[in-house]
């Protein structure tokens, strides 16, 4: 068996592949992984500001210890250096840039009546700078950044009160930026409620606590909040679109044994459950059996289901990094006990052990288009590696370019298959803090940032070789990939 045989470029048929006119080529970051300035401009702490070591296996303590290192507190200082960084994005030719609004810059504690004007002004200036360069902002309302107070005082999305707090925040920013931002998403990778309930939902669940009732109740609150965000977007933003955003790396059965096949399907539904509700507007039939078998009663208020039905998301944003493989007997609901699943012998891996699977990208685009018949937006795809500056000052990252090229060819195949894809934003066009591990060493950027795991570094920016590769791809609307 040969690694990556399934994805080899040897029989490439590239005739007729093309990206649409006005395809949104871009890059994506999240406020907490890039901005820093965690206490500046009146910002309050968010959940990641109280986390060390990343959101997957890291350590969360609500009391932030002075003098200790927290990666999000300074991050790459995008808060002060965004003009320089946007100039790099413009030089690459990017048509759009995805970031999130840090909720706690706008409502520092999450439950105030009035927003923080200084925080609002920051994003006004950021969006103006993007628009000045002809770059369309693509904005996520909540990307693992719940105000810390909403977790300490209200236990996160477990509490129905968060719907009203989120609605106030969403209305505030939608009306303020409605003339500047057309593409919105409500919740980043909300299907991670099962694997990282704290970062995704601000839900503290102990190791032994039966997690599922809490997860499904909190999910219901999020569905109502998402529907309200769609409603207000349509009322307040002329021509605005509010998308859902999920992590949708596909899941393959480990073997063709029917148990592996059906359990993989059930595991897949654990994620598609979120897009099923938010894009189709109703709970899927299979939810009833899960709730019955786990003794779950989801409390709903009159009008909730009608709201969810009336305000479905306009498009499906998703992240794609890799595929995973499932063997019967591995856990399906709650945690998986390891995010990578069973080993796939056909695929090579990134230095962080993530299987590289370009064809899986085409597969998932088709799966999602067939299921929802709504536009897709690839809002995260990227390659994390430990880049180093060579003696001559250059940074060679051929593996990143290879990953980029192969994934884009498969995306073009998916478009030829009939998938409607609004755009593609590479994850981390500039090096940022890793969400999962809190490291700087795991770099995704086309632009290098001199910052290290212990917080040291000059923050100087420098183009990697991949910078020029992406520039050429955008400059030819992808045609260079097919030559
Ligand atoms: C996605 C998140 O899950 O994956 C991002 O939306 C994150 O915030 C990205 O950074 C890559 O993961 P990591 O752990 O390599 O940063």
Coordinates of C-alpha atoms and ligand atoms in Angstrom, one line a residue:
X1 CA 0.0 0.0 0.0
X2 CA 1.3 3.4 -0.9
X3 CA 0.6 6.5 1.2
X4 CA -1.4 9.0 -0.8
X5 CA -1.9 6.6 -3.7
X6 CA -5.5 7.6 -3.6
X7 CA -4.5 11.2 -4.1
X8 CA -1.7 10.9 -6.5
X9 CA -1.5 13.5 -9.3
X10 CA -0.4 10.9 -11.9
X11 CA -3.8 10.6 -13.7
X12 CA -4.7 14.3 -13.4
X13 CA -7.4 15.4 -15.9
X14 CA -7.5 19.1 -15.6
X15 CA -9.3 20.0 -18.8
X16 CA -12.3 22.2 -18.2
X17 CA -11.4 23.0 -14.6
X18 CA -12.0 26.6 -13.6
X19 CA -13.0 28.8 -10.8
X20 CA -16.0 31.1 -11.2
X21 CA -15.6 34.8 -12.0
X22 CA -15.7 36.8 -8.7
X23 CA -14.6 33.7 -6.7
X24 CA -13.7 35.0 -3.2
X25 CA -10.0 34.1 -2.8
X26 CA -8.9 34.9 0.7
X27 CA -7.5 34.0 4.1
X28 CA -9.0 33.5 7.5
X29 CA -8.1 34.1 11.2
X30 CA -9.9 34.4 14.4
X31 CA -9.7 37.5 16.7
X32 CA -8.4 35.6 19.7
X33 CA -5.6 33.9 17.7
X34 CA -4.4 37.1 16.0
X35 CA -5.3 40.3 17.8
X36 CA -3.8 40.3 21.2
X37 CA -4.5 43.6 23.0
X38 CA -6.7 41.5 25.3
X39 CA -7.3 44.3 27.8
X40 CA -7.0 47.2 25.4
X41 CA -9.8 49.5 24.3
X42 CA -12.1 48.4 27.1
X43 CA -12.0 44.7 26.1
X44 CA -13.1 42.2 28.7
X45 CA -11.6 38.7 29.0
X46 CA -13.0 35.9 26.9
X47 CA -12.7 32.2 27.5
X48 CA -9.5 31.7 25.6
X49 CA -7.8 34.5 27.6
X50 CA -8.1 32.2 30.6
X51 CA -6.7 29.1 28.8
X52 CA -3.2 27.9 28.6
X53 CA -2.0 25.3 26.2
X54 CA -4.9 25.5 23.7
X55 CA -8.5 24.6 23.6
X56 CA -8.1 20.9 23.0
X57 CA -6.0 19.6 25.9
X58 CA -5.2 22.9 27.6
X59 CA -5.8 24.1 31.1
X60 CA -8.7 26.5 31.9
X61 CA -8.9 28.5 35.1
X62 CA -11.3 31.4 35.4
X63 CA -8.9 33.3 37.6
X64 CA -6.3 34.7 35.2
X65 CA -2.8 34.6 36.9
X66 CA -0.9 37.8 36.5
X67 CA 2.7 37.2 35.2
X68 CA 1.9 33.9 33.6
X69 CA 2.0 33.3 29.8
X70 CA -1.3 33.2 27.9
X71 CA -0.9 33.0 24.1
X72 CA -4.0 35.0 23.3
X73 CA -3.1 38.0 25.4
X74 CA -0.7 39.3 22.8
X75 CA -1.0 36.8 20.0
X76 CA 0.6 38.4 16.9
X77 CA -0.5 41.9 17.8
X78 CA -2.8 42.2 14.9
X79 CA -4.7 44.7 17.1
X80 CA -1.9 47.2 16.4
X81 CA -0.4 45.9 13.2
X82 CA -3.5 45.1 11.1
X83 CA -2.6 47.8 8.5
X84 CA 0.8 46.2 7.8
X85 CA -0.8 42.8 7.7
X86 CA -3.7 43.8 5.4
X87 CA -1.1 45.3 3.0
X88 CA 0.4 41.8 2.7
X89 CA -3.0 40.3 2.0
X90 CA -3.6 43.0 -0.6
X91 CA -0.2 42.2 -2.2
X92 CA -1.3 38.6 -2.5
X93 CA -4.4 39.8 -4.3
X94 CA -6.8 38.5 -1.7
X95 CA -10.4 39.3 -2.5
X96 CA -11.8 38.6 1.0
X97 CA -10.6 38.2 4.6
X98 CA -12.3 36.3 7.3
X99 CA -11.9 37.2 10.9
X100 CA -14.2 37.2 13.9
X101 CA -15.4 40.1 16.1
X102 CA -14.2 39.5 19.7
X103 CA -17.5 39.5 21.4
X104 CA -15.9 40.8 24.6
X105 CA -14.5 43.9 22.8
X106 CA -18.1 44.9 22.2
X107 CA -19.7 43.7 25.4
X108 CA -16.8 43.2 27.8
X109 CA -18.9 41.1 30.3
X110 CA -21.4 39.9 27.8
X111 CA -24.4 41.0 29.8
X112 CA -24.2 44.8 29.7
X113 CA -27.0 46.9 28.3
X114 CA -24.8 49.2 26.2
X115 CA -21.8 48.3 24.0
X116 CA -18.3 49.5 24.3
X117 CA -17.8 52.2 21.8
X118 CA -14.0 51.9 21.6
X119 CA -14.4 48.2 20.6
X120 CA -16.9 49.1 18.0
X121 CA -14.6 51.8 16.6
X122 CA -11.7 49.3 16.3
X123 CA -13.7 47.1 13.9
X124 CA -15.0 50.1 12.0
X125 CA -11.3 51.0 11.3
X126 CA -10.4 47.4 10.5
X127 CA -13.2 47.0 8.0
X128 CA -12.5 50.4 6.4
X129 CA -8.9 49.3 5.9
X130 CA -9.9 46.1 4.2
X131 CA -12.4 47.8 2.0
X132 CA -9.8 50.5 1.1
X133 CA -7.8 47.6 -0.5
X134 CA -10.8 46.1 -2.2
X135 CA -10.9 43.2 0.3
X136 CA -14.4 42.0 1.4
X137 CA -14.7 41.3 5.1
X138 CA -16.2 37.9 6.0
X139 CA -17.1 38.0 9.7
X140 CA -17.8 35.3 12.3
X141 CA -19.8 36.5 15.4
X142 CA -18.5 33.9 17.8
X143 CA -15.2 32.0 17.3
X144 CA -14.3 30.3 20.6
X145 CA -14.5 33.7 22.2
X146 CA -17.4 33.8 24.7
X147 CA -17.0 36.5 27.3
X148 CA -15.5 34.9 30.4
X149 CA -18.2 36.4 32.6
X150 CA -20.9 34.5 30.7
X151 CA -19.2 31.2 31.7
X152 CA -18.5 32.1 35.3
X153 CA -21.8 33.7 36.0
X154 CA -24.2 31.8 33.7
X155 CA -22.5 28.5 32.7
X156 CA -22.3 29.4 29.1
X157 CA -24.8 28.2 26.5
X158 CA -26.3 25.8 29.0
X159 CA -28.2 28.9 30.2
X160 CA -31.1 30.2 28.0
X161 CA -30.2 33.7 29.0
X162 CA -27.3 33.6 26.6
X163 CA -29.8 33.8 23.7
X164 CA -30.7 37.4 24.7
X165 CA -27.1 38.4 25.3
X166 CA -26.1 37.1 21.9
X167 CA -29.0 38.7 20.2
X168 CA -28.1 42.1 21.6
X169 CA -24.5 41.6 20.5
X170 CA -25.5 40.4 17.0
X171 CA -28.0 43.3 16.5
X172 CA -25.4 45.8 17.6
X173 CA -22.7 44.7 15.2
X174 CA -25.1 43.9 12.3
X175 CA -26.6 47.4 12.4
X176 CA -23.2 49.1 12.9
X177 CA -21.4 47.3 10.1
X178 CA -24.3 46.5 7.8
X179 CA -23.0 48.9 5.2
X180 CA -19.5 47.4 5.2
X181 CA -19.9 43.6 5.7
X182 CA -22.0 41.4 3.6
X183 CA -20.8 37.9 4.5
X184 CA -21.4 36.8 8.1
X185 CA -21.4 33.5 10.0
X186 CA -22.9 33.1 13.5
X187 CA -20.9 30.3 15.3
X188 CA -17.6 28.8 14.4
X189 CA -17.5 25.0 14.3
X190 CA -20.4 24.6 16.5
X191 CA -20.4 20.9 16.0
X192 CA -17.4 20.8 18.4
X193 CA -19.8 21.0 21.3
X194 CA -19.2 17.3 21.6
X195 CA -15.4 17.3 21.6
X196 CA -14.5 20.7 23.2
X197 CA -17.7 21.8 24.9
X198 CA -15.9 24.4 27.0
X199 CA -14.4 26.4 24.1
X200 CA -17.3 25.9 21.7
X201 CA -20.1 26.4 24.1
X202 CA -18.7 27.7 27.4
X203 CA -20.0 24.5 29.0
X204 CA -18.2 23.1 31.9
X205 CA -18.9 19.4 32.1
X206 CA -16.9 17.2 34.5
X207 CA -15.2 14.0 33.3
X208 CA -17.9 11.7 34.8
X209 CA -20.9 13.9 34.3
X210 CA -23.4 12.6 31.7
X211 CA -22.6 15.2 29.0
X212 CA -25.3 14.6 26.4
X213 CA -28.3 16.3 28.0
X214 CA -26.2 19.4 28.6
X215 CA -24.8 19.3 25.1
X216 CA -28.2 19.0 23.4
X217 CA -29.8 21.6 25.6
X218 CA -27.0 24.1 24.9
X219 CA -27.2 23.2 21.2
X220 CA -30.9 24.1 21.2
X221 CA -30.1 27.5 22.7
X222 CA -27.5 28.0 20.0
X223 CA -30.0 27.1 17.2
X224 CA -32.5 29.7 18.5
X225 CA -29.7 32.3 18.7
X226 CA -28.5 31.4 15.2
X227 CA -32.0 31.8 13.8
X228 CA -32.2 35.3 15.4
X229 CA -28.8 36.2 13.9
X230 CA -30.1 35.2 10.4
X231 CA -33.3 37.2 11.0
X232 CA -31.5 40.4 12.1
X233 CA -28.9 40.0 9.3
X234 CA -31.7 40.0 6.7
X235 CA -33.4 43.0 8.4
X236 CA -30.3 45.1 9.1
X237 CA -27.8 44.3 6.3
X238 CA -28.8 45.2 2.8
X239 CA -28.0 42.1 0.7
X240 CA -26.4 40.4 3.7
X241 CA -25.9 36.7 4.1
X242 CA -25.6 34.8 7.3
X243 CA -24.0 31.4 7.1
X244 CA -23.5 28.5 9.4
X245 CA -19.9 27.3 10.1
X246 CA -19.0 23.7 10.9
X247 CA -15.9 21.5 11.0
X248 CA -16.7 19.0 8.4
X249 CA -13.8 16.8 7.7
X250 CA -15.3 13.5 6.4
X251 CA -15.3 10.3 8.2
X252 CA -14.5 7.0 6.4
X253 CA -15.3 3.6 7.8
X254 CA -12.1 1.8 8.8
X255 CA -13.2 -1.3 6.8
X256 CA -16.1 -2.4 4.7
X257 CA -17.5 -4.3 7.7
X258 CA -21.1 -3.1 8.0
X259 CA -20.6 -2.2 11.7
X260 CA -17.8 0.1 10.7
X261 CA -19.8 1.6 7.9
X262 CA -23.0 2.3 9.9
X263 CA -21.1 3.6 13.0
X264 CA -19.2 6.0 10.7
X265 CA -22.4 7.2 9.4
X266 CA -23.8 7.8 12.9
X267 CA -20.6 9.6 13.8
X268 CA -21.0 11.8 10.7
X269 CA -24.5 12.6 11.8
X270 CA -23.2 13.9 15.1
X271 CA -21.8 16.9 13.0
X272 CA -24.4 17.1 10.3
X273 CA -27.0 17.3 13.1
X274 CA -26.0 21.0 13.4
X275 CA -26.2 21.8 9.7
X276 CA -29.4 19.8 9.4
X277 CA -31.1 22.0 11.9
X278 CA -29.6 25.3 10.8
X279 CA -29.9 24.9 7.1
X280 CA -33.0 22.8 6.8
X281 CA -34.8 24.5 9.7
X282 CA -36.0 21.5 11.7
X283 CA -34.7 18.7 13.9
X284 CA -33.9 15.6 11.9
X285 CA -35.8 12.4 12.7
X286 CA -32.7 10.6 14.0
X287 CA -32.4 13.1 16.9
X288 CA -35.5 11.6 18.5
X289 CA -33.9 8.2 18.9
X290 CA -30.7 9.6 20.4
X291 CA -32.7 11.7 22.9
X292 CA -34.9 8.7 23.8
X293 CA -32.0 6.3 24.2
X294 CA -30.1 8.7 26.4
X295 CA -33.0 9.9 28.5
X296 CA -32.7 13.4 27.1
X297 CA -35.5 16.0 27.3
X298 CA -34.6 19.2 25.5
X299 CA -36.6 22.1 26.9
X300 CA -38.0 24.4 24.3
X301 CA -40.2 27.4 24.5
X302 CA -43.2 28.1 22.4
X303 CA -42.1 29.7 19.2
X304 CA -38.6 28.2 19.2
X305 CA -39.2 25.7 16.4
X306 CA -41.1 28.2 14.3
X307 CA -38.1 30.6 14.6
X308 CA -35.7 27.9 13.6
X309 CA -37.8 27.0 10.6
X310 CA -38.3 30.6 9.5
X311 CA -34.7 31.7 9.6
X312 CA -32.4 29.1 8.1
X313 CA -28.7 29.9 7.3
X314 CA -28.0 31.3 3.8
X315 CA -24.9 29.2 3.1
X316 CA -22.7 26.6 4.7
X317 CA -19.2 27.7 5.7
X318 CA -17.0 24.9 6.7
X319 CA -13.4 24.0 7.6
X320 CA -11.6 21.1 5.9
X321 CA -8.1 20.0 6.9
X322 CA -8.1 16.2 6.8
X323 CA -10.3 13.2 6.8
X324 CA -10.6 10.7 9.7
X325 CA -11.4 7.0 9.9
X326 CA -13.8 5.3 12.3
X327 CA -13.7 1.8 13.7
X328 CA -16.9 0.3 15.3
X329 CA -16.7 0.5 19.0
X330 CA -14.9 3.8 19.2
X331 CA -17.0 6.4 21.0
X332 CA -19.6 8.2 18.9
X333 CA -21.4 10.6 21.1
X334 CA -19.7 12.8 23.7
X335 CA -16.0 12.8 23.2
X336 CA -14.3 10.6 20.6
X337 CA -11.3 9.9 22.8
X338 CA -8.9 11.4 20.3
X339 CA -9.8 13.7 17.5
X340 CA -8.0 11.8 14.7
X341 CA -9.8 8.5 14.9
X342 CA -8.3 5.2 13.5
X343 CA -5.2 5.3 11.3
X344 CA -5.6 5.6 7.5
X345 CA -2.7 3.7 5.9
X346 CA -3.3 5.4 2.5
X347 CA -2.6 8.9 3.6
X348 CA 0.5 10.9 4.5
X349 CA 0.4 13.1 7.5
X350 CA 1.3 16.7 8.4
X351 CA 4.1 17.1 11.0
X352 CA 1.2 17.4 13.5
X353 CA -0.2 14.0 12.5
X354 CA -3.2 15.2 10.5
X355 CA -3.9 13.0 7.4
X356 CA -3.5 14.8 4.1
X357 CA -6.5 14.0 1.9
X358 CA -7.2 16.3 -1.0
X359 CA -9.7 14.0 -2.6
X360 CA -11.6 14.0 0.7
X361 CA -12.1 17.7 0.0
X362 CA -14.0 17.0 -3.2
X363 CA -15.9 14.2 -1.5
X364 CA -17.1 16.5 1.3
X365 CA -18.1 19.4 -1.1
X366 CA -20.2 16.9 -3.0
X367 CA -21.7 15.4 0.1
X368 CA -22.8 18.8 1.5
X369 CA -24.1 20.1 -1.8
X370 CA -26.2 17.0 -2.4
X371 CA -27.6 17.2 1.1
X372 CA -28.4 20.9 1.4
X373 CA -28.5 22.4 -2.2
X374 CA -27.2 25.7 -0.7
X375 CA -24.0 27.5 -1.5
X376 CA -20.8 26.4 0.3
X377 CA -18.0 28.7 1.5
X378 CA -14.7 27.0 2.3
X379 CA -13.6 29.2 5.2
X380 CA -10.7 27.2 6.6
X381 CA -8.2 24.9 4.9
X382 CA -4.5 24.9 5.7
X383 CA -1.3 23.2 6.5
X384 CA 0.4 23.6 9.9
X385 CA 4.2 23.1 10.1
X386 CA 7.3 24.4 11.9
X387 CA 8.8 26.8 9.3
X388 CA 12.3 28.1 9.7
X389 CA 14.2 31.1 8.3
X390 CA 17.2 29.9 6.2
X391 CA 20.6 31.6 6.2
X392 CA 19.7 33.7 3.2
X393 CA 16.6 35.0 4.9
X394 CA 14.1 33.1 2.8
X395 CA 11.5 30.6 4.1
X396 CA 11.0 27.6 1.9
X397 CA 7.7 25.8 2.5
X398 CA 7.1 23.5 -0.5
X399 CA 4.9 21.1 1.5
X400 CA 2.5 23.9 2.2
X401 CA 2.4 24.8 -1.5
X402 CA 1.9 21.2 -2.4
X403 CA -1.0 20.9 0.0
X404 CA -2.6 24.1 -1.3
X405 CA -2.3 23.1 -5.0
X406 CA -3.7 19.6 -4.5
X407 CA -6.6 20.8 -2.4
X408 CA -7.5 23.6 -4.9
X409 CA -7.4 21.1 -7.8
X410 CA -9.9 19.0 -5.9
X411 CA -12.0 22.0 -5.1
X412 CA -12.1 22.9 -8.9
X413 CA -13.2 19.3 -9.5
X414 CA -16.0 19.7 -7.0
X415 CA -17.1 22.9 -8.7
X416 CA -17.1 21.0 -12.0
X417 CA -19.2 18.3 -10.3
X418 CA -21.8 21.0 -9.8
X419 CA -21.1 22.3 -6.3
X420 CA -21.7 26.1 -5.8
X421 CA -18.8 27.5 -3.9
X422 CA -18.7 31.1 -3.0
X423 CA -15.0 31.3 -2.1
X424 CA -12.0 29.8 -0.3
X425 CA -10.2 31.3 2.6
X426 CA -6.8 29.7 3.5
X427 CA -6.5 29.2 7.3
X428 CA -3.9 31.5 8.8
X429 CA -2.5 33.5 5.7
X430 CA -0.2 34.9 8.4
X431 CA 1.2 32.8 11.3
X432 CA -1.1 33.0 14.3
X433 CA -1.5 31.1 17.6
X434 CA -2.8 27.5 17.2
X435 CA -6.2 27.1 18.6
X436 CA -5.8 23.5 19.5
X437 CA -2.4 23.6 21.2
X438 CA -1.8 27.3 21.9
X439 CA 1.6 27.0 20.1
X440 CA 3.1 29.5 17.7
X441 CA 5.4 26.8 16.3
X442 CA 2.5 25.2 14.4
X443 CA 2.5 27.8 11.5
X444 CA 0.0 28.0 8.7
X445 CA 1.0 31.4 7.2
X446 CA 2.2 32.6 3.8
X447 CA 3.6 35.4 6.0
X448 CA 6.0 34.4 8.8
X449 CA 5.7 36.1 12.2
X450 CA 8.8 36.2 14.4
X451 CA 7.1 34.9 17.6
X452 CA 7.7 31.7 19.5
X453 CA 6.0 29.3 21.9
X454 CA 7.4 31.1 25.0
X455 CA 6.1 34.4 23.8
X456 CA 9.6 35.7 22.7
X457 CA 10.2 37.3 19.3
X458 CA 10.3 40.6 17.5
X459 CA 6.9 40.2 15.7
X460 CA 8.6 41.1 12.4
X461 CA 6.7 39.8 9.4
X462 CA 8.4 38.1 6.4
X463 CA 7.1 36.6 3.2
X464 CA 7.5 32.8 2.8
X465 CA 7.8 31.2 -0.6
X466 CA 4.2 30.1 -0.5
X467 CA 3.3 33.8 -0.5
X468 CA 4.2 34.0 -4.1
X469 CA 2.5 30.7 -5.0
X470 CA -0.8 32.0 -3.6
X471 CA -0.3 35.3 -5.2
X472 CA 0.0 33.6 -8.6
X473 CA -3.0 31.4 -8.0
X474 CA -5.2 34.3 -7.2
X475 CA -3.7 36.4 -10.0
X476 CA -4.7 33.7 -12.6
X477 CA -8.0 32.9 -10.9
X478 CA -6.6 29.4 -10.3
X479 CA -5.6 28.7 -13.9
X480 CA -1.9 28.2 -13.0
X481 CA -3.0 25.1 -11.1
X482 CA -4.2 23.4 -14.3
X483 CA -1.2 24.0 -16.5
Ligands
LIG1 C1 -10.3 25.1 13.4 C2 -10.5 26.4 14.1 O1 -10.8 24.1 14.1 O2 -9.0 24.7 13.1 C3 -9.4 27.3 14.1 O3 -11.7 27.0 13.7 C4 -8.1 26.6 14.3 O4 -9.6 28.3 15.2 C5 -7.9 25.6 13.1 O5 -7.0 27.4 14.4 C6 -6.6 24.9 13.1 O6 -6.4 24.2 14.3 P1 -5.0 24.4 15.1 O7 -5.2 23.6 16.3 O8 -4.0 23.8 14.2 O9 -4.9 25.8 15.3

